[in-house]
PDB file of C-alpha atoms in Angstrom:
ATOM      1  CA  UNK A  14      55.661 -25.369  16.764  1.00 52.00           C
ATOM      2  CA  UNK A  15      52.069 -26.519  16.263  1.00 52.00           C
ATOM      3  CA  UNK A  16      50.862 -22.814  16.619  1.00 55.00           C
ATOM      4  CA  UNK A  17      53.203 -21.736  14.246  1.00 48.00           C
ATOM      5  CA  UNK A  18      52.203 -24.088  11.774  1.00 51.00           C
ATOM      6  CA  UNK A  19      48.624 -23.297  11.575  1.00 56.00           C
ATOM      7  CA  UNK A  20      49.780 -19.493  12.060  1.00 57.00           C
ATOM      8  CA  UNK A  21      51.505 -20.403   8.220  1.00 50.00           C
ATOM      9  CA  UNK A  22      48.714 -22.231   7.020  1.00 51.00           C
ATOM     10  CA  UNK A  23      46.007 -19.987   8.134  1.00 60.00           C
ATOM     11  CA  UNK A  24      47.891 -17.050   6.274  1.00 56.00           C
ATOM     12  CA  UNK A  25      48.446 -19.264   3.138  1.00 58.00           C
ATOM     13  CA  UNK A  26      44.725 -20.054   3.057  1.00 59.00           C
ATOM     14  CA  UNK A  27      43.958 -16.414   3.312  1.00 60.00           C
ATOM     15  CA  UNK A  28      46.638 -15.540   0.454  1.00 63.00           C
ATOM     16  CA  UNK A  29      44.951 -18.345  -1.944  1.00 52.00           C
ATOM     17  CA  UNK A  30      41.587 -16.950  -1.035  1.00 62.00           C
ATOM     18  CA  UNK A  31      42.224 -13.386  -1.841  1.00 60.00           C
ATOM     19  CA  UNK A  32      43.724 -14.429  -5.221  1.00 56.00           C
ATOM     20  CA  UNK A  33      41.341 -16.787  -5.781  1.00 51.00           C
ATOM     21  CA  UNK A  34      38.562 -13.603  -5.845  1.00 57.00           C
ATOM     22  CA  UNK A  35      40.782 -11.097  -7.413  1.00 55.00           C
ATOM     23  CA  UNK A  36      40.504 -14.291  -9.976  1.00 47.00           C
ATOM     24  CA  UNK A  37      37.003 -14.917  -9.635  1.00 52.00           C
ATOM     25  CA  UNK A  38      36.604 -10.752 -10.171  1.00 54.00           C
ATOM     26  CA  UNK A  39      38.767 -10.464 -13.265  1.00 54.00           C
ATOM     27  CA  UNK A  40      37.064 -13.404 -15.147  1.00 52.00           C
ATOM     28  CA  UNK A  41      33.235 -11.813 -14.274  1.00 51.00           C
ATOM     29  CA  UNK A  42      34.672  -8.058 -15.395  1.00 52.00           C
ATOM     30  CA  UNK A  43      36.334 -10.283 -18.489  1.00 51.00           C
ATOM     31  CA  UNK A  44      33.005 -11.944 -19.370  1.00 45.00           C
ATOM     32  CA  UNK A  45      30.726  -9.005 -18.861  1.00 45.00           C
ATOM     33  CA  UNK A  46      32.760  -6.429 -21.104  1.00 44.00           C
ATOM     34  CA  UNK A  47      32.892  -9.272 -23.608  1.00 47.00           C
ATOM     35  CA  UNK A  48      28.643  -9.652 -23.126  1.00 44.00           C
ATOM     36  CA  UNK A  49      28.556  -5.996 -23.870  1.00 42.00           C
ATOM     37  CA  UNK A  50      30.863  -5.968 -27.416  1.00 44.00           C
ATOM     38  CA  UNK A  51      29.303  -9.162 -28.552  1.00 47.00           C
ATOM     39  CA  UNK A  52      25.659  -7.299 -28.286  1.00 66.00           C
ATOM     40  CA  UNK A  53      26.802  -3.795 -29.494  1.00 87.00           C
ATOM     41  CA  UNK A  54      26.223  -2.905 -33.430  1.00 95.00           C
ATOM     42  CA  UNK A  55      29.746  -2.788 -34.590  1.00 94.00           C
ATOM     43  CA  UNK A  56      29.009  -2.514 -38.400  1.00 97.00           C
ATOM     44  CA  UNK A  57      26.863  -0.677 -41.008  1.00 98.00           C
ATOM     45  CA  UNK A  58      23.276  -1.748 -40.288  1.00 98.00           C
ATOM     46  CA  UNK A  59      21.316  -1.970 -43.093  1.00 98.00           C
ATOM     47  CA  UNK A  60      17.835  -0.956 -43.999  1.00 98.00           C
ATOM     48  CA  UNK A  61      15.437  -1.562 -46.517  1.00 98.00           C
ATOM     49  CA  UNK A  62      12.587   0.873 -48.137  1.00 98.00           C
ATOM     50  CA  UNK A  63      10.100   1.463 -50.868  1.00 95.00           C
ATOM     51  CA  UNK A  64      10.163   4.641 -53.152  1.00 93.00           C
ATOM     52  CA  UNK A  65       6.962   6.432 -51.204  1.00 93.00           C
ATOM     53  CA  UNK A  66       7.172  10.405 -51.376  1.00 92.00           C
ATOM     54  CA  UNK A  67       6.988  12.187 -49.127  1.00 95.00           C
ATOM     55  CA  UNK A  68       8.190  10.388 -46.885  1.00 97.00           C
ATOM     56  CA  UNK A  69      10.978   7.632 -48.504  1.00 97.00           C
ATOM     57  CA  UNK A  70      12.660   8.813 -51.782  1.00 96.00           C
ATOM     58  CA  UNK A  71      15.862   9.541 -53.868  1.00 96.00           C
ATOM     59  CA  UNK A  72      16.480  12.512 -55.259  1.00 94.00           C
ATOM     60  CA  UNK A  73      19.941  12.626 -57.193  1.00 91.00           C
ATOM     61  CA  UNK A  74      22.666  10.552 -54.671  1.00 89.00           C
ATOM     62  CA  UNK A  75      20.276  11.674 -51.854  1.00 95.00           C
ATOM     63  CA  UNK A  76      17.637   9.713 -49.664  1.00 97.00           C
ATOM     64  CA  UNK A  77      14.855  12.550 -48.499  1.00 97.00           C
ATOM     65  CA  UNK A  78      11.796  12.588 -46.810  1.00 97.00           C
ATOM     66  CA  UNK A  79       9.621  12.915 -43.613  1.00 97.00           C
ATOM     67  CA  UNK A  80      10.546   9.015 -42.709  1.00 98.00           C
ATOM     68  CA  UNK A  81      14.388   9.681 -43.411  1.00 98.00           C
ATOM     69  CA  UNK A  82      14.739  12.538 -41.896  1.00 98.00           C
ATOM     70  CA  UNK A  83      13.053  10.722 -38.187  1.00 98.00           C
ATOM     71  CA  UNK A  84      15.213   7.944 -38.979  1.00 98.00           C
ATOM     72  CA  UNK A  85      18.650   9.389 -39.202  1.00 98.00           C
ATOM     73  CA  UNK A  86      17.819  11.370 -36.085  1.00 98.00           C
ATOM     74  CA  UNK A  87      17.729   8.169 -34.142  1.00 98.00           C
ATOM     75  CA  UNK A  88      20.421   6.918 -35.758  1.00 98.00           C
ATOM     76  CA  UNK A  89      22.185  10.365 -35.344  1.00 98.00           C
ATOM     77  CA  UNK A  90      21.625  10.055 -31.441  1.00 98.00           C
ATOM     78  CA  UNK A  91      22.776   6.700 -31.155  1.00 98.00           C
ATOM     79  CA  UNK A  92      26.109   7.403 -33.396  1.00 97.00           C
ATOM     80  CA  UNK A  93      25.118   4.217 -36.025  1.00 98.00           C
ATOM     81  CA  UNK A  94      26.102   3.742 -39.193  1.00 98.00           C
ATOM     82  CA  UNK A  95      23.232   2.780 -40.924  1.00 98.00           C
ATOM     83  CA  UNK A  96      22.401   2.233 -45.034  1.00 98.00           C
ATOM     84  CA  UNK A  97      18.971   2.900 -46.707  1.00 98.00           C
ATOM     85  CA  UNK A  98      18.265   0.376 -49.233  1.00 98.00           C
ATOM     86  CA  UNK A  99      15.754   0.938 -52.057  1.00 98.00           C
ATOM     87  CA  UNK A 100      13.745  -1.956 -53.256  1.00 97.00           C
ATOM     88  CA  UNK A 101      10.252  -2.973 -54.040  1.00 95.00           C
ATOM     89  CA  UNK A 102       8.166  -3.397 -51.295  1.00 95.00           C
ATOM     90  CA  UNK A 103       7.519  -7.055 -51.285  1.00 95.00           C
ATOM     91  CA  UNK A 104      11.283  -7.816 -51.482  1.00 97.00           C
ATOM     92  CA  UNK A 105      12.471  -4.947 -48.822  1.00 98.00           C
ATOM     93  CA  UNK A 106      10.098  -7.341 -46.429  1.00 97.00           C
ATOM     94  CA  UNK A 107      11.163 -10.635 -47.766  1.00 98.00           C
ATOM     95  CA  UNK A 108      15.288  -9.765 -47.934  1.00 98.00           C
ATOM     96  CA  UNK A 109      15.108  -9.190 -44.141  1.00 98.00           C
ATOM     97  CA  UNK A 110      12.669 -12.131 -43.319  1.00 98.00           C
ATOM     98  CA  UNK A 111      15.588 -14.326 -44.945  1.00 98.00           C
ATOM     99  CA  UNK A 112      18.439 -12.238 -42.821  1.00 98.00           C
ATOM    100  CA  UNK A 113      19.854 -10.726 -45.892  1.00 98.00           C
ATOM    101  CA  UNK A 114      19.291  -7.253 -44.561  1.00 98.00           C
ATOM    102  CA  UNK A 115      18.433  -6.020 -40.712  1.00 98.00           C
ATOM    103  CA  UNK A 116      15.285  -3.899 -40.849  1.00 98.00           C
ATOM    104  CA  UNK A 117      13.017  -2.210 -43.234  1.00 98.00           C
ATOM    105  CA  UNK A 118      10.639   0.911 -42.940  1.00 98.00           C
ATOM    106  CA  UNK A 119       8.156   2.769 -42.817  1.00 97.00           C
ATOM    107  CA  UNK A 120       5.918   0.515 -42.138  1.00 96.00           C
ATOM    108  CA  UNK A 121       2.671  -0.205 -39.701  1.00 94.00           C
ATOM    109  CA  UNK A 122       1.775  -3.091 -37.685  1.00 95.00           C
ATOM    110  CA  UNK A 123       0.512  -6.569 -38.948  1.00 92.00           C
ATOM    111  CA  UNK A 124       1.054 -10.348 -37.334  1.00 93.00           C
ATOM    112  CA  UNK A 125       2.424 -11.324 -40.657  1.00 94.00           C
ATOM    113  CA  UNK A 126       5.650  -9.340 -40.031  1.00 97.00           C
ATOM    114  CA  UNK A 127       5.444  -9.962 -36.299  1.00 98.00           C
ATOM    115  CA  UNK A 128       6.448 -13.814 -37.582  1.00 98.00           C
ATOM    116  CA  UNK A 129       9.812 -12.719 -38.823  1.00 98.00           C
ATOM    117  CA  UNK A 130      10.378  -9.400 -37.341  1.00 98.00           C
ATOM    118  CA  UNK A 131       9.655  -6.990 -34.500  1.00 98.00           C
ATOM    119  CA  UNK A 132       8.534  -3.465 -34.582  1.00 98.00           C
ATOM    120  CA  UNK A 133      10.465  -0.149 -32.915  1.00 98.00           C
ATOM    121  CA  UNK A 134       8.410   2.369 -31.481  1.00 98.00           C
ATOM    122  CA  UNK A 135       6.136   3.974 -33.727  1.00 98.00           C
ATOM    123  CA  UNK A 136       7.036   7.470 -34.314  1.00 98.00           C
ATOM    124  CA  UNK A 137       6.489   8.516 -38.203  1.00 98.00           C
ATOM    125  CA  UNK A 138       2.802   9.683 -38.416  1.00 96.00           C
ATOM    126  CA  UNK A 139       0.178   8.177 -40.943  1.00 95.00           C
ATOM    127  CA  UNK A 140      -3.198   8.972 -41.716  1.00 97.00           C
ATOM    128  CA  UNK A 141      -5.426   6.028 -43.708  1.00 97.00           C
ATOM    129  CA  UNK A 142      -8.331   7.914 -45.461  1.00 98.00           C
ATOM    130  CA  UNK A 143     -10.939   6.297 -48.099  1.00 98.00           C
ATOM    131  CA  UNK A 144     -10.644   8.156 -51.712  1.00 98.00           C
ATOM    132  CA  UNK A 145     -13.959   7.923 -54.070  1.00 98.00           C
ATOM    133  CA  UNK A 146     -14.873  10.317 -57.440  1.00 98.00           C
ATOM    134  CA  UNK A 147     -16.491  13.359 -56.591  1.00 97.00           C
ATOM    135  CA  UNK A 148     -19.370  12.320 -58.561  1.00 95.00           C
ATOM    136  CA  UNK A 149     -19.833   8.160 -56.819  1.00 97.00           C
ATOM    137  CA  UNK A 150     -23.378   7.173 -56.091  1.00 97.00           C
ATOM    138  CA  UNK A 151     -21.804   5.425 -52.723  1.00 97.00           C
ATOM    139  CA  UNK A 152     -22.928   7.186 -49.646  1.00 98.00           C
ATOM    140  CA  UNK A 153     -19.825   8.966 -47.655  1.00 97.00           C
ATOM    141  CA  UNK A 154     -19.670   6.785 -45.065  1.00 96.00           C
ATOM    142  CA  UNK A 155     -17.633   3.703 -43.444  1.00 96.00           C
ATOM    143  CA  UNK A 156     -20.086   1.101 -43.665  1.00 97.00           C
ATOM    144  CA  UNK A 157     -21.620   2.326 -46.928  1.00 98.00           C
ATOM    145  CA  UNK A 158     -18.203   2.664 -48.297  1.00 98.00           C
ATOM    146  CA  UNK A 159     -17.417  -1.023 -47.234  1.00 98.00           C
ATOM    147  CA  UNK A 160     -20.937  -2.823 -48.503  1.00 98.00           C
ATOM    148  CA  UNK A 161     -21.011  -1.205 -52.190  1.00 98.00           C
ATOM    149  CA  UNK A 162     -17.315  -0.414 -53.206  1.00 98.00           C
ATOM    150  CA  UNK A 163     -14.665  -2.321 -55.012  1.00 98.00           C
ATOM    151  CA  UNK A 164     -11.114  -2.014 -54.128  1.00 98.00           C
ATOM    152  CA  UNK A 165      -7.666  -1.427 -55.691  1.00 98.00           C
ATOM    153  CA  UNK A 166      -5.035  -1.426 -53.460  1.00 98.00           C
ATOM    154  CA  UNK A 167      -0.908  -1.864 -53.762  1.00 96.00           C
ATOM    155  CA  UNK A 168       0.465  -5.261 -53.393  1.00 94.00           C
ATOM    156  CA  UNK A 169       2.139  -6.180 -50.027  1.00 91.00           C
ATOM    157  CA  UNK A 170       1.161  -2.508 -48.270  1.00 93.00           C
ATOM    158  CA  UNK A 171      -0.238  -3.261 -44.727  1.00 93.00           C
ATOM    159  CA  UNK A 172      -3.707  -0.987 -46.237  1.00 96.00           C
ATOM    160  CA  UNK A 173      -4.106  -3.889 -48.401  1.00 96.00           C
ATOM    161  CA  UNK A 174      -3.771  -6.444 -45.798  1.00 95.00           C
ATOM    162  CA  UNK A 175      -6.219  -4.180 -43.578  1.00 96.00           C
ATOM    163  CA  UNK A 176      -8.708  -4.409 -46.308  1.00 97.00           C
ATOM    164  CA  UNK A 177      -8.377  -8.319 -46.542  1.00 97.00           C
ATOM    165  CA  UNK A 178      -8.480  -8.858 -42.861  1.00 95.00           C
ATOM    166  CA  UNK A 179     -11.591  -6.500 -42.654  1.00 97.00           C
ATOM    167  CA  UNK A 180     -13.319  -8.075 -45.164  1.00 98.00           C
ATOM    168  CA  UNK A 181     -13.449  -5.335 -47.764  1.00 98.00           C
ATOM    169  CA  UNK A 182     -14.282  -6.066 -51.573  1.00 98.00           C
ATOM    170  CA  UNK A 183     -10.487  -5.624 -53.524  1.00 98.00           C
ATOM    171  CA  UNK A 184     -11.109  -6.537 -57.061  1.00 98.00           C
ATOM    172  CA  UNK A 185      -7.490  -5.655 -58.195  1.00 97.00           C
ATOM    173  CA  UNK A 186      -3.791  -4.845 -57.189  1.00 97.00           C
ATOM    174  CA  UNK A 187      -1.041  -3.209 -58.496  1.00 96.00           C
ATOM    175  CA  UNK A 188       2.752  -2.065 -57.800  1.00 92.00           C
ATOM    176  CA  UNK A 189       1.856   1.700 -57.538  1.00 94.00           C
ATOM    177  CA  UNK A 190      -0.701   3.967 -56.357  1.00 96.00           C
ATOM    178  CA  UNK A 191      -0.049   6.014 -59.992  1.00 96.00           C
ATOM    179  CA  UNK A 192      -1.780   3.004 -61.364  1.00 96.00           C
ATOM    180  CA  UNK A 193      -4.212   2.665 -59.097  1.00 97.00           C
ATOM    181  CA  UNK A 194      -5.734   6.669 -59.234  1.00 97.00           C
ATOM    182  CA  UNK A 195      -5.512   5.855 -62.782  1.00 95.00           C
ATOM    183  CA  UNK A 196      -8.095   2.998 -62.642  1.00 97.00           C
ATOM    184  CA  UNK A 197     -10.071   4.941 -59.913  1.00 98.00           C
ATOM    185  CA  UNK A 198     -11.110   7.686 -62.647  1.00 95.00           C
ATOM    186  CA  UNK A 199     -11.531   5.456 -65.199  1.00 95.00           C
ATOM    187  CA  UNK A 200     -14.287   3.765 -63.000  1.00 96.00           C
ATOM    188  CA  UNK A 201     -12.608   0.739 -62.938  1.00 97.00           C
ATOM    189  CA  UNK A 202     -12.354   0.347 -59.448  1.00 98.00           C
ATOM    190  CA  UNK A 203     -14.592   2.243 -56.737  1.00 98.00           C
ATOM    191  CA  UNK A 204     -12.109   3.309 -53.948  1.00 98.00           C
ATOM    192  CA  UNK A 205      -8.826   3.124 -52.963  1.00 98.00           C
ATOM    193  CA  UNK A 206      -7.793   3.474 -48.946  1.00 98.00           C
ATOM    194  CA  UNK A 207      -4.226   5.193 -48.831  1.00 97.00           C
ATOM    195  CA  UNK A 208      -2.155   7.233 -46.641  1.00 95.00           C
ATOM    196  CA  UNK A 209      -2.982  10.920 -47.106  1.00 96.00           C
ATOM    197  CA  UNK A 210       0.377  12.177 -47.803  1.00 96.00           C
ATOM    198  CA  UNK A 211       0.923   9.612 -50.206  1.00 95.00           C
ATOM    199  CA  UNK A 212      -1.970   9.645 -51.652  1.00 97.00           C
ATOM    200  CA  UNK A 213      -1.964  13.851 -52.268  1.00 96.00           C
ATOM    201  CA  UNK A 214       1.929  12.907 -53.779  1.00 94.00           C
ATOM    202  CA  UNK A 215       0.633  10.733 -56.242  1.00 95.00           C
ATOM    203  CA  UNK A 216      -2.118  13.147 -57.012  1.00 96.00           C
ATOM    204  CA  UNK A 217       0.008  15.832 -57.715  1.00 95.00           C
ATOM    205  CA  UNK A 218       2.513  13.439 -59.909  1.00 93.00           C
ATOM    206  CA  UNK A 219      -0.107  12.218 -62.620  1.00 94.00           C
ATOM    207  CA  UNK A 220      -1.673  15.391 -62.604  1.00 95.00           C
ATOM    208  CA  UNK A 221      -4.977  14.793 -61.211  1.00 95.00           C
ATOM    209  CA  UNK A 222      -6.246  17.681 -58.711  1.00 95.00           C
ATOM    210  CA  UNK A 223      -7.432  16.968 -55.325  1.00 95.00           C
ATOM    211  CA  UNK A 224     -11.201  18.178 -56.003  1.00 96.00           C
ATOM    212  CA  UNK A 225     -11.649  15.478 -58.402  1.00 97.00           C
ATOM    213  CA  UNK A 226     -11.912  12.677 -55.091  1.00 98.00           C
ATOM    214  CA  UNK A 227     -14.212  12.536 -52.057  1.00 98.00           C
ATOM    215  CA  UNK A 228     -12.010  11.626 -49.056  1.00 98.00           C
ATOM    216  CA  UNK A 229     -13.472   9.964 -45.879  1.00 98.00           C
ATOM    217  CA  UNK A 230     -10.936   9.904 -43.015  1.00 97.00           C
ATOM    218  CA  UNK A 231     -10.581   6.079 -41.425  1.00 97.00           C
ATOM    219  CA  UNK A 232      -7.744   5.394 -39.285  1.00 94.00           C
ATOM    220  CA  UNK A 233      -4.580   6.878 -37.435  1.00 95.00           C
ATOM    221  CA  UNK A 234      -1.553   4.427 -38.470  1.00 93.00           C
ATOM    222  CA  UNK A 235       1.649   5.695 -37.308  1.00 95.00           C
ATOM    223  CA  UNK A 236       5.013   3.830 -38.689  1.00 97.00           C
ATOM    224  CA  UNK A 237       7.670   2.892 -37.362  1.00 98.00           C
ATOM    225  CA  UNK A 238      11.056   0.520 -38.223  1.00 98.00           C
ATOM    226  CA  UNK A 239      10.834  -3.213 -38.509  1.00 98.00           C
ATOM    227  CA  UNK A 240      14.094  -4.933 -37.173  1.00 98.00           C
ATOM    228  CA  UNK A 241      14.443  -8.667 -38.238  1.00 98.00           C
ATOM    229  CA  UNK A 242      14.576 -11.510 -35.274  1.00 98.00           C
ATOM    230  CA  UNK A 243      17.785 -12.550 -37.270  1.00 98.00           C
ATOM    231  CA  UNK A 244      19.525  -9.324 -36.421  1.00 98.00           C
ATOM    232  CA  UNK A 245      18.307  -8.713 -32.806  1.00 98.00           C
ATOM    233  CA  UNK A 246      19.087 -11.849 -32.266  1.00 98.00           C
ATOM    234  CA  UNK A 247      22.825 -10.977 -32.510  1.00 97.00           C
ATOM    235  CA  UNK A 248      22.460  -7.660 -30.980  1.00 98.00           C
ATOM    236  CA  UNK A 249      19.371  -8.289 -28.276  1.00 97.00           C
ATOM    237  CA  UNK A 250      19.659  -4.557 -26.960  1.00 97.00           C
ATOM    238  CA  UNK A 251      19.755  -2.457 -29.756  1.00 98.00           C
ATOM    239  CA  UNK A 252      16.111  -2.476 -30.102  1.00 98.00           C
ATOM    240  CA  UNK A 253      16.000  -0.787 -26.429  1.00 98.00           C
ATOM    241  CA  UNK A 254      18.282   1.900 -27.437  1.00 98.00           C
ATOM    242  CA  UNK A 255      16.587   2.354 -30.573  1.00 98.00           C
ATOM    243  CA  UNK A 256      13.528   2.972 -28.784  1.00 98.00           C
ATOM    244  CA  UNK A 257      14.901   5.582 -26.046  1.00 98.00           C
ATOM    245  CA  UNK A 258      15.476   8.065 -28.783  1.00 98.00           C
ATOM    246  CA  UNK A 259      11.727   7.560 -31.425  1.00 98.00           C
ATOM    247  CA  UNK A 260      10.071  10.483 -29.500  1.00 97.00           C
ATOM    248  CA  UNK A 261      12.475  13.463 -29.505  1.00 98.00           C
ATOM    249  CA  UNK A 262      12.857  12.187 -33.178  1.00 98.00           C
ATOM    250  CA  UNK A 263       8.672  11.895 -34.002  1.00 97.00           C
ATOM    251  CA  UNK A 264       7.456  13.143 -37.233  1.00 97.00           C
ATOM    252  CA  UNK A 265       3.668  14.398 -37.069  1.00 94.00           C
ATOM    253  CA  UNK A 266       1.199  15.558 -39.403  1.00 89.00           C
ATOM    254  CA  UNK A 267       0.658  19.109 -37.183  1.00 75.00           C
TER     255      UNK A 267
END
């Protein structure tokens, strides 16, 4: 009787154990699949930008450009809805620092972003170059360039915060680069540092040719997406699957 008592018991214990994993099982695969939705981007994200040919800009209904074209092949490869949002510059930055939009681009690296966002991989090319009259008295050169010339430079672009950080000499600001050439040939200012690309766009757009400026090459500053801590903290691996797809999506300057 005894033996057939524990025989029951022993095969009831065995019986509670095996449901008590397939349990145990069911509540881990429950948990993990519900991990995975709660990190995965299930809604339009949405992105904020400057008007900055050629490589941000609306033409008609359309967003074009070097930096829209890398960007919607990430986007493309990852199967994201995603929205473009044109603003000024200081207020693309500042909407996402206060979580009212997830990212903005194209932009470069600085530690004042790095307090309210973090940066993808950077895979839209950018080359900084000095731009002086033909006819300046100021030798061609980086340090002669930074010890005798006065500055313009666009509010809240990361060249302006370069030329703070670096100690450069900028006697005046302004929204647009248009304003800036403007005050460049009217000697008002002595240089402006830009991206090249830009730079040549604006040229071409207030009708001032290319001979009329010196150019001195400076720095390699390739862009890339900010994505704002409020929006990666709800979706912590986004960024990583961002990144797997910047290089078959690079834009260079080749």
């Amino acid at each position: 009787m005894n033996r057939l008592i524990n025989e029951c018991l022993n095969a009831t214990k065995n019986r509670f154990r095996t449901y008590l994993s397939m349990v145990l099982s069911g509540l881990l695969l429950l948990l993990t699949s519900q991990i995975a939705a709660a990190t995965e981007v299930d809604r339009v994200i949405t992105i904020t930008t400057q008007e900055w040919a050629p490589y941000q800009m609306q033409v008609g209904q359309k967003n074009e450009g070097y930096a829209i074209k890398a960007l919607a092949c990430v986007m493309d490869k990852l199967q994201q809805p995603y929205k473009v949002i044109f603003l000024p510059w200081g207020r693309a930055q500042l909407e996402v620092k206060q979580g009212n939009y997830d990212g903005f681009f194209s932009a470069s690296h600085n530690n004042e972003r790095d307090d309210f966002a973090v940066l993808s991989n950077t895979f839209i090319a950018q080359q900084w170059s000095f731009y002086l009259l033909k006819n300046t008295a100021i030798p061609l050169n980086q340090d002669a360039i930074k010890s005798n010339a006065q500055f313009g430079a666009r509010r809240h672009s990361n060249a302006t915060f370069w030329l703070q950080k670096h100690n450069y000499n900028v006697i005046h600001q302004t929204s647009t680069l248009d304003e800036l050439i403007s005050l460049l040939e009217k000697n008002r200012i002595g240089a402006i540092l830009e991206n090249n690309l830009f730079f040549e766009a604006a040229a071409k757009r207030v009708n001032i040719p290319l001979s009329d400026f010196s150019v001195v090459p400076n720095l390699d500053r390739s862009l890339g997406v900010y994505f704002g801590k409020t929006f990666l903290t709800q979706y912590p691996d986004f960024l990583d699957k961002f990144n797997q797809h910047t290089e078959n999506c690079r834009f260079t300057l080749e």
